[in-house]
Every structure is written in C-alpha cells, then in structure tokens.
Short mmCIF file of C-alpha atoms in Angstrom, two decimals:
data_model
loop_
_atom_site.label_atom_id
_atom_site.label_comp_id
_atom_site.label_asym_id
_atom_site.label_seq_id
_atom_site.Cartn_x
_atom_site.Cartn_y
_atom_site.Cartn_z
CA MET A 15 119.19 95.72 99.88
CA ASP A 16 121.77 93.56 101.57
CA GLU A 17 123.15 96.04 104.11
CA GLN A 18 121.80 95.50 107.60
CA ILE A 19 119.46 98.20 108.88
CA ILE A 20 120.48 99.32 112.35
CA PRO A 21 117.70 100.32 114.80
CA TYR A 22 119.01 103.61 116.17
CA GLU A 23 117.88 105.20 119.42
CA LEU A 24 118.23 108.96 119.52
CA PRO A 25 119.76 110.38 122.71
CA GLU A 26 117.35 110.62 125.63
CA GLN A 27 115.45 113.89 125.61
CA ASP A 28 113.99 113.90 129.11
CA ASN A 29 114.64 117.62 129.45
CA HIS A 30 114.02 118.59 125.82
CA SER A 31 111.09 118.44 123.44
CA PHE A 32 113.20 117.33 120.49
CA PHE A 33 116.76 116.49 119.47
CA PHE A 34 118.97 119.02 117.67
CA ILE A 35 122.58 118.69 116.60
CA ASP A 36 125.15 120.77 114.75
CA GLN A 37 127.47 117.97 113.69
CA ARG A 38 131.03 118.31 112.34
CA ILE A 39 132.69 114.93 111.86
CA GLU A 40 134.96 113.03 109.54
CA PRO A 41 132.92 111.39 106.73
CA HIS A 42 133.61 107.79 107.76
CA ILE A 43 132.12 108.37 111.22
CA GLU A 44 128.65 109.24 109.93
CA ALA A 45 125.96 106.64 110.75
CA ARG A 46 125.48 103.68 108.45
CA LEU A 47 122.07 102.52 107.22
CA HIS A 48 119.73 102.99 110.18
CA GLN A 49 116.20 103.87 111.28
CA HIS A 50 114.60 105.53 114.28
CA ASP A 51 111.19 106.63 115.56
CA ALA A 52 111.54 110.33 114.78
CA TRP A 53 110.97 112.72 111.92
CA GLU A 54 114.41 113.83 110.71
CA LEU A 55 114.86 117.31 109.27
CA TYR A 56 118.36 117.40 107.82
CA TYR A 57 120.39 120.27 106.31
CA VAL A 58 123.72 119.54 104.60
CA VAL A 59 126.10 122.40 105.43
CA GLN A 60 129.37 120.91 104.10
CA GLY A 61 129.82 117.84 101.94
CA GLU A 62 128.16 115.81 99.22
CA GLY A 63 127.48 112.17 98.43
CA ARG A 64 124.60 109.71 98.19
CA ARG A 65 121.48 109.64 100.32
CA THR A 66 119.57 106.38 100.82
CA ALA A 67 115.97 106.85 101.96
CA GLY A 68 113.68 103.85 101.81
CA ASP A 69 113.76 102.42 98.30
CA THR A 70 115.60 105.35 96.73
CA VAL A 71 119.24 106.42 96.39
CA GLN A 72 119.84 110.02 95.30
CA PRO A 73 122.84 112.33 95.21
CA PHE A 74 122.97 115.20 97.68
CA ALA A 75 125.08 118.33 97.95
CA ALA A 76 125.74 121.19 100.34
CA GLY A 77 122.60 123.23 100.84
CA ASP A 78 120.20 120.31 100.48
CA VAL A 79 117.37 119.99 103.01
CA ALA A 80 115.39 116.76 103.37
CA LEU A 81 112.70 115.32 105.62
CA ILE A 82 112.86 111.62 106.53
CA PRO A 83 109.67 110.04 108.04
CA PRO A 84 109.80 107.94 111.23
CA LEU A 85 110.92 104.34 110.81
CA MET A 86 112.20 104.82 107.25
CA HIS A 87 115.70 103.40 106.92
CA HIS A 88 118.19 105.92 105.61
CA ARG A 89 121.85 106.82 105.28
CA TRP A 90 123.84 109.93 104.36
CA GLU A 91 127.01 108.60 102.72
CA TYR A 92 129.50 111.45 102.32
CA ALA A 93 132.29 111.45 99.74
CA PRO A 94 135.58 111.96 101.64
CA ALA A 95 136.82 114.46 99.04
CA SER A 96 133.84 116.74 99.80
CA ALA A 97 134.98 117.43 103.36
CA GLY A 98 136.18 120.89 104.34
CA ASP A 99 139.76 121.95 104.93
CA ASP A 100 139.63 120.37 108.38
CA GLY A 101 138.67 117.00 106.85
CA ARG A 102 135.14 117.14 108.21
CA ILE A 103 131.62 117.32 106.84
CA GLU A 104 128.88 119.29 108.62
CA TYR A 105 125.14 119.08 108.91
CA LEU A 106 122.35 120.46 111.09
CA MET A 107 119.60 118.06 112.13
CA ALA A 108 116.40 118.37 114.12
CA ALA A 109 114.72 115.08 115.05
CA PHE A 110 111.32 115.01 116.71
CA SER A 111 108.76 112.34 117.48
CA HIS A 112 105.28 112.36 115.99
CA ARG A 113 104.00 112.34 119.55
CA PHE A 114 105.69 115.74 119.97
CA VAL A 115 103.75 117.01 116.94
CA GLU A 116 100.48 115.64 118.34
CA ARG A 117 101.13 117.22 121.74
CA CYS A 118 101.81 120.57 120.10
CA ILE A 119 98.57 120.36 118.12
CA THR A 120 96.63 119.51 121.26
CA THR A 121 98.26 122.20 123.40
CA PHE A 122 98.43 125.15 121.00
CA PRO A 123 95.27 126.13 119.07
CA GLU A 124 97.35 128.41 116.85
CA LEU A 125 99.52 125.50 115.80
CA ARG A 126 96.46 123.31 115.35
CA HIS A 127 95.08 125.86 112.89
CA GLY A 128 98.42 126.01 111.11
CA LEU A 129 98.52 122.24 110.72
CA ALA A 130 94.85 121.84 109.79
CA ALA A 131 95.79 121.21 106.15
CA ALA A 132 98.97 119.28 106.96
CA ASP A 133 99.78 116.13 105.06
CA PHE A 134 102.16 114.00 107.10
CA PRO A 135 104.07 112.24 104.31
CA ALA A 136 104.87 108.56 104.20
CA ASN A 137 107.65 109.31 101.71
CA ALA A 138 110.95 111.13 102.23
CA LEU A 139 111.00 114.63 100.75
CA LYS A 140 113.67 116.96 99.42
CA PHE A 141 112.70 120.61 99.75
CA GLY A 142 112.92 123.00 96.82
CA HIS A 143 115.12 126.08 96.70
CA ILE A 144 112.67 128.50 98.34
CA SER A 145 111.50 126.22 101.16
CA ALA A 146 115.02 124.95 101.76
CA GLY A 147 116.19 128.52 102.22
CA THR A 148 113.60 129.16 104.92
CA ILE A 149 114.44 125.92 106.73
CA ARG A 150 118.20 126.52 106.50
CA LYS A 151 117.75 129.92 108.10
CA SER A 152 115.75 128.48 111.01
CA LEU A 153 118.19 125.63 111.62
CA LYS A 154 121.13 128.04 111.60
CA GLN A 155 119.32 130.17 114.18
CA MET A 156 118.77 127.04 116.28
CA ALA A 157 122.50 126.33 116.17
CA ASP A 158 123.21 129.79 117.61
CA GLY A 159 120.21 130.07 119.93
CA SER A 160 119.25 129.03 123.43
CA GLU A 161 117.10 125.99 124.18
CA LEU A 162 114.00 128.17 124.47
CA GLU A 163 114.79 129.89 121.19
CA ARG A 164 115.19 126.50 119.53
CA LEU A 165 111.75 125.44 120.75
CA CYS A 166 110.16 128.64 119.45
CA LEU A 167 111.82 128.14 116.08
CA MET A 168 110.61 124.53 115.92
CA LEU A 169 107.04 125.60 116.61
CA ARG A 170 107.33 127.97 113.66
CA LEU A 171 108.87 125.29 111.46
CA LEU A 172 106.32 122.53 112.06
CA PRO A 173 103.44 123.99 110.02
CA PHE A 174 105.90 125.13 107.35
CA ILE A 175 107.54 121.78 106.67
CA PHE A 176 104.26 119.85 106.73
CA THR A 177 102.29 122.22 104.50
CA SER A 178 105.01 123.26 102.04
CA GLN A 179 104.26 122.33 98.43
CA ASP A 180 107.86 123.10 97.45
CA SER A 181 109.28 119.59 97.70
CA THR A 182 110.06 116.56 95.59
CA PHE A 183 110.05 112.80 96.18
CA ALA A 184 113.17 111.41 97.87
CA GLY A 185 112.21 107.84 98.80
CA ALA A 186 109.34 105.51 99.67
CA PRO A 187 109.13 102.92 102.48
CA LEU A 188 110.88 99.71 101.50
CA SER A 189 109.58 96.17 101.35
CA ILE A 190 105.82 95.87 101.20
CA GLU A 191 106.44 92.13 101.46
CA ARG A 192 108.12 92.60 104.84
CA ASN A 193 105.15 94.60 106.10
CA VAL A 194 102.71 91.97 104.89
CA ARG A 195 104.76 89.25 106.59
CA ARG A 196 104.86 91.20 109.84
CA LEU A 197 101.10 91.82 109.75
CA GLN A 198 100.59 88.09 109.25
CA GLN A 199 102.82 87.45 112.28
CA VAL A 200 100.75 89.88 114.33
CA SER A 201 97.47 88.24 113.26
CA THR A 202 98.79 84.76 114.01
CA TYR A 203 100.03 85.85 117.44
CA VAL A 204 96.70 87.51 118.27
CA MET A 205 94.76 84.42 117.17
CA ALA A 206 96.85 82.28 119.52
CA HIS A 207 96.90 84.63 122.52
CA TYR A 208 93.85 86.93 122.35
CA MET A 209 92.24 85.22 125.36
CA HIS A 210 95.16 86.37 127.53
CA HIS A 211 96.77 89.72 128.23
CA ILE A 212 99.02 90.77 125.33
CA ALA A 213 101.71 93.27 126.33
CA LEU A 214 102.91 95.72 123.68
CA ASP A 215 106.49 94.74 124.43
CA ASP A 216 105.66 91.08 123.70
CA ILE A 217 103.90 91.65 120.38
CA ALA A 218 106.62 94.08 119.31
CA ALA A 219 109.31 91.52 120.08
CA GLU A 220 107.37 88.94 118.07
CA VAL A 221 107.98 90.97 114.89
CA GLY A 222 111.50 92.09 115.84
CA MET A 223 110.76 95.68 116.81
CA ASN A 224 110.85 97.74 119.97
CA ARG A 225 107.59 98.97 121.50
CA SER A 226 107.72 102.54 120.20
CA SER A 227 108.66 101.52 116.65
CA PHE A 228 105.94 98.86 116.60
CA CYS A 229 103.22 101.31 117.67
CA ILE A 230 104.13 103.80 114.94
CA TRP A 231 104.49 101.09 112.29
CA PHE A 232 101.23 99.32 113.17
CA LYS A 233 99.20 102.56 113.18
CA ARG A 234 100.66 103.45 109.76
CA GLN A 235 99.84 100.01 108.34
CA LYS A 236 96.33 99.51 109.76
CA GLY A 237 95.09 103.03 110.47
CA ILE A 238 94.29 102.06 114.07
CA THR A 239 96.36 101.28 117.14
CA PHE A 240 97.25 97.71 118.08
CA THR A 241 95.03 98.00 121.15
CA GLN A 242 92.07 98.96 118.96
CA PHE A 243 92.87 96.07 116.61
CA LEU A 244 93.00 93.63 119.51
CA ILE A 245 89.67 94.85 120.90
CA GLN A 246 88.06 94.52 117.47
CA TYR A 247 89.33 90.95 117.17
CA ARG A 248 88.03 90.05 120.62
CA LEU A 249 84.64 91.61 119.88
CA ASN A 250 84.36 89.81 116.54
CA THR A 251 85.16 86.53 118.27
CA ALA A 252 82.60 87.28 120.97
CA ALA A 253 79.95 88.01 118.33
CA THR A 254 80.66 84.69 116.64
CA LEU A 255 80.31 82.83 119.95
CA LEU A 256 77.07 84.66 120.71
CA ARG A 257 75.64 83.60 117.35
CA ASP A 258 76.98 80.06 117.20
CA SER A 259 77.09 78.83 120.79
CA HIS A 260 74.95 78.70 123.90
CA ARG A 261 77.65 79.91 126.27
CA GLN A 262 76.68 82.48 128.87
CA VAL A 263 77.65 86.09 128.18
CA SER A 264 79.93 86.14 131.21
CA GLU A 265 81.77 83.05 129.98
CA ILE A 266 82.22 84.55 126.52
CA CYS A 267 83.51 87.77 128.07
CA TYR A 268 86.38 86.00 129.82
CA THR A 269 86.97 83.55 126.98
CA VAL A 270 87.77 86.33 124.50
CA GLY A 271 90.17 88.14 126.85
CA PHE A 272 88.08 90.73 128.69
CA ASN A 273 88.50 90.60 132.45
CA ASP A 274 85.59 92.86 133.41
CA LEU A 275 82.02 91.97 132.43
CA PRO A 276 80.45 95.45 132.68
CA HIS A 277 83.29 96.87 130.57
CA PHE A 278 82.81 94.11 127.98
CA VAL A 279 79.07 94.86 127.77
CA ARG A 280 79.70 98.58 127.31
CA VAL A 281 82.33 98.10 124.60
CA PHE A 282 80.30 95.46 122.77
CA THR A 283 77.13 97.59 122.88
CA LYS A 284 78.98 100.60 121.48
CA ALA A 285 80.47 98.57 118.63
CA TYR A 286 77.37 96.56 117.67
CA GLY A 287 74.51 98.86 118.65
CA ALA A 288 73.07 96.24 120.95
CA SER A 289 74.02 94.53 124.18
CA PRO A 290 75.45 91.00 123.93
CA THR A 291 72.12 89.58 125.07
CA MET A 292 70.13 91.59 122.53
CA TYR A 293 72.64 90.82 119.79
CA ARG A 294 72.22 87.09 120.40
CA ARG A 295 68.46 87.47 120.40
CA GLN A 296 68.26 89.58 117.25
CA GLY A 297 71.22 88.26 115.28
CA GLN A 298 72.37 91.87 114.70
CA GLN A 299 75.38 92.79 112.58
CA PRO A 300 77.92 95.48 113.53
CA ARG A 301 76.55 98.91 112.84
CA LYS A 302 78.19 101.05 110.18
CA GLU A 303 80.27 103.98 111.37
#
C-alpha cells in the first residue's frame, strides 16, 4: 500500500477513562489512513463507502459496527453522495486503550468474570446484525448520556464486544515483513547496547514508533514486554560468560547491564534455578517453566 500511514494521537483523556465522539462532518474531512494505540469501536450512522483495515478493503454502509485493534492502520473513506441533506456523514466512536481494559479487569471482579473467556482479537471485526444492534443502542445512549452514564455503558459493553461470536473478519495486520525487520532492528540494538541503560523512548525511536505504540506492538509480537526481553538477553549473556570465562560474578553482573549485584543474583537464581556461582560450578541449564 503506497499511501502513508499517519500515527494519530487521540485527544488527551486526563479526566476521562476513554474517548467518545458523536461526529458529523463533511466526507472529505474524515481522517486519512492512520493508526493509534486504542481499540476503536465504530458505528456508521450516516454514509457509506470503503473501509481499509490492515490488509483488507471492504465496503461499509449505514448501520455497520466494526472493531479495529490497537495499532492497526485503517481508514473510513466516505462516498460524498452518501452524505445527508446537510452534506455531512455521521458516526459514533468509542476508543479505549488496552490498559483501560486491564485496569477494569483488575479493579472489578464482576468484569473479570465477564471477560474470563474473552479473546482479544488481532484482526479487525465487523459485528453481525444482532450484536451490532446491541452495540448501536449502547453508543446512542452514550451520545445522549452524562460522562458517568457513558462509563457505565462502556463497562457493560466490554465483555459483550470481546466475547461476542456474532462477527466476521474485517482485516488482518499488514506487513509481516515489516514486523520481522523491526524485530531484527530491536535485536541488533539490544546486542549493541545491552550493557548500558536502554530507555523505552530510545528503542522505540530506533524502529520509528512512539513509546506507547512500541510497547503494545512488541508485546503482541513476542508475547513478553521489552523489559522482560532485555532481562532475558542479559541473563543469557551472563550464563554464557559464567560457562566460558573466568570473570568474577560481580564483573559479569555489571558487564551485562545490571547495576546491582544482589538484584542480579536474585533474578539469575529465579531464572536458572541456581545462583550464578552454583550455575558455573554445575554447568546448569535454564529450568523449564
């Protein structure tokens, strides 16, 4: 795809848990191909056109409800002729971070139970007629409700949208090659700088992302956080030095990027089932989780 993908920052939500908008605009004003760090729940009230989500382009029409995952590039391209009598299209959108979902699960046991069987999709989804009807009703109530009412409605919607089986595929993340290239960049950067402090902002900039986007992307790609990945790399390097060199444990600790010896010993012992000294003596391998 040749069109440039625009990193889009949603408005600051310091005093809100999530972003909600009832938007009525002329079709040409709607955002071009973009991506952001939030789940996007989108209901087309007025208008029709083509929706781009990841690697897929599909038609959409009034009444459609779709869910776009964080960091997936997307665009709602409205046909000018589909605007209302006032020349405008309309949609309702709720955008919320995955951190918001995690906080809700941690805070509210009832919501945790409701999301126990949740499958957070990597693909974009278009909801079927029945589910779309339920979501449309809630979003319309949000448009007419107070901020507190919107929050209550969102808490009711979360388990519904993530456990509904009434949906179809609407797009997959684009460019596996790009992800592979970025992961190679991350590995190369870590190999060159693991002995020093690596700030999240620095590693994110290395692959052309902001900090928040990088954290979500890396966790999705590797299944662990970047910090966990970095610690694993440092521990693996320390184990190699313990096996293949005669350096003192304290020297190895600082060589691989740890700045506190007792902390290094604790982390290493937990990962390998033996202290650095015992590991060197026994030639132990990492224990299986």
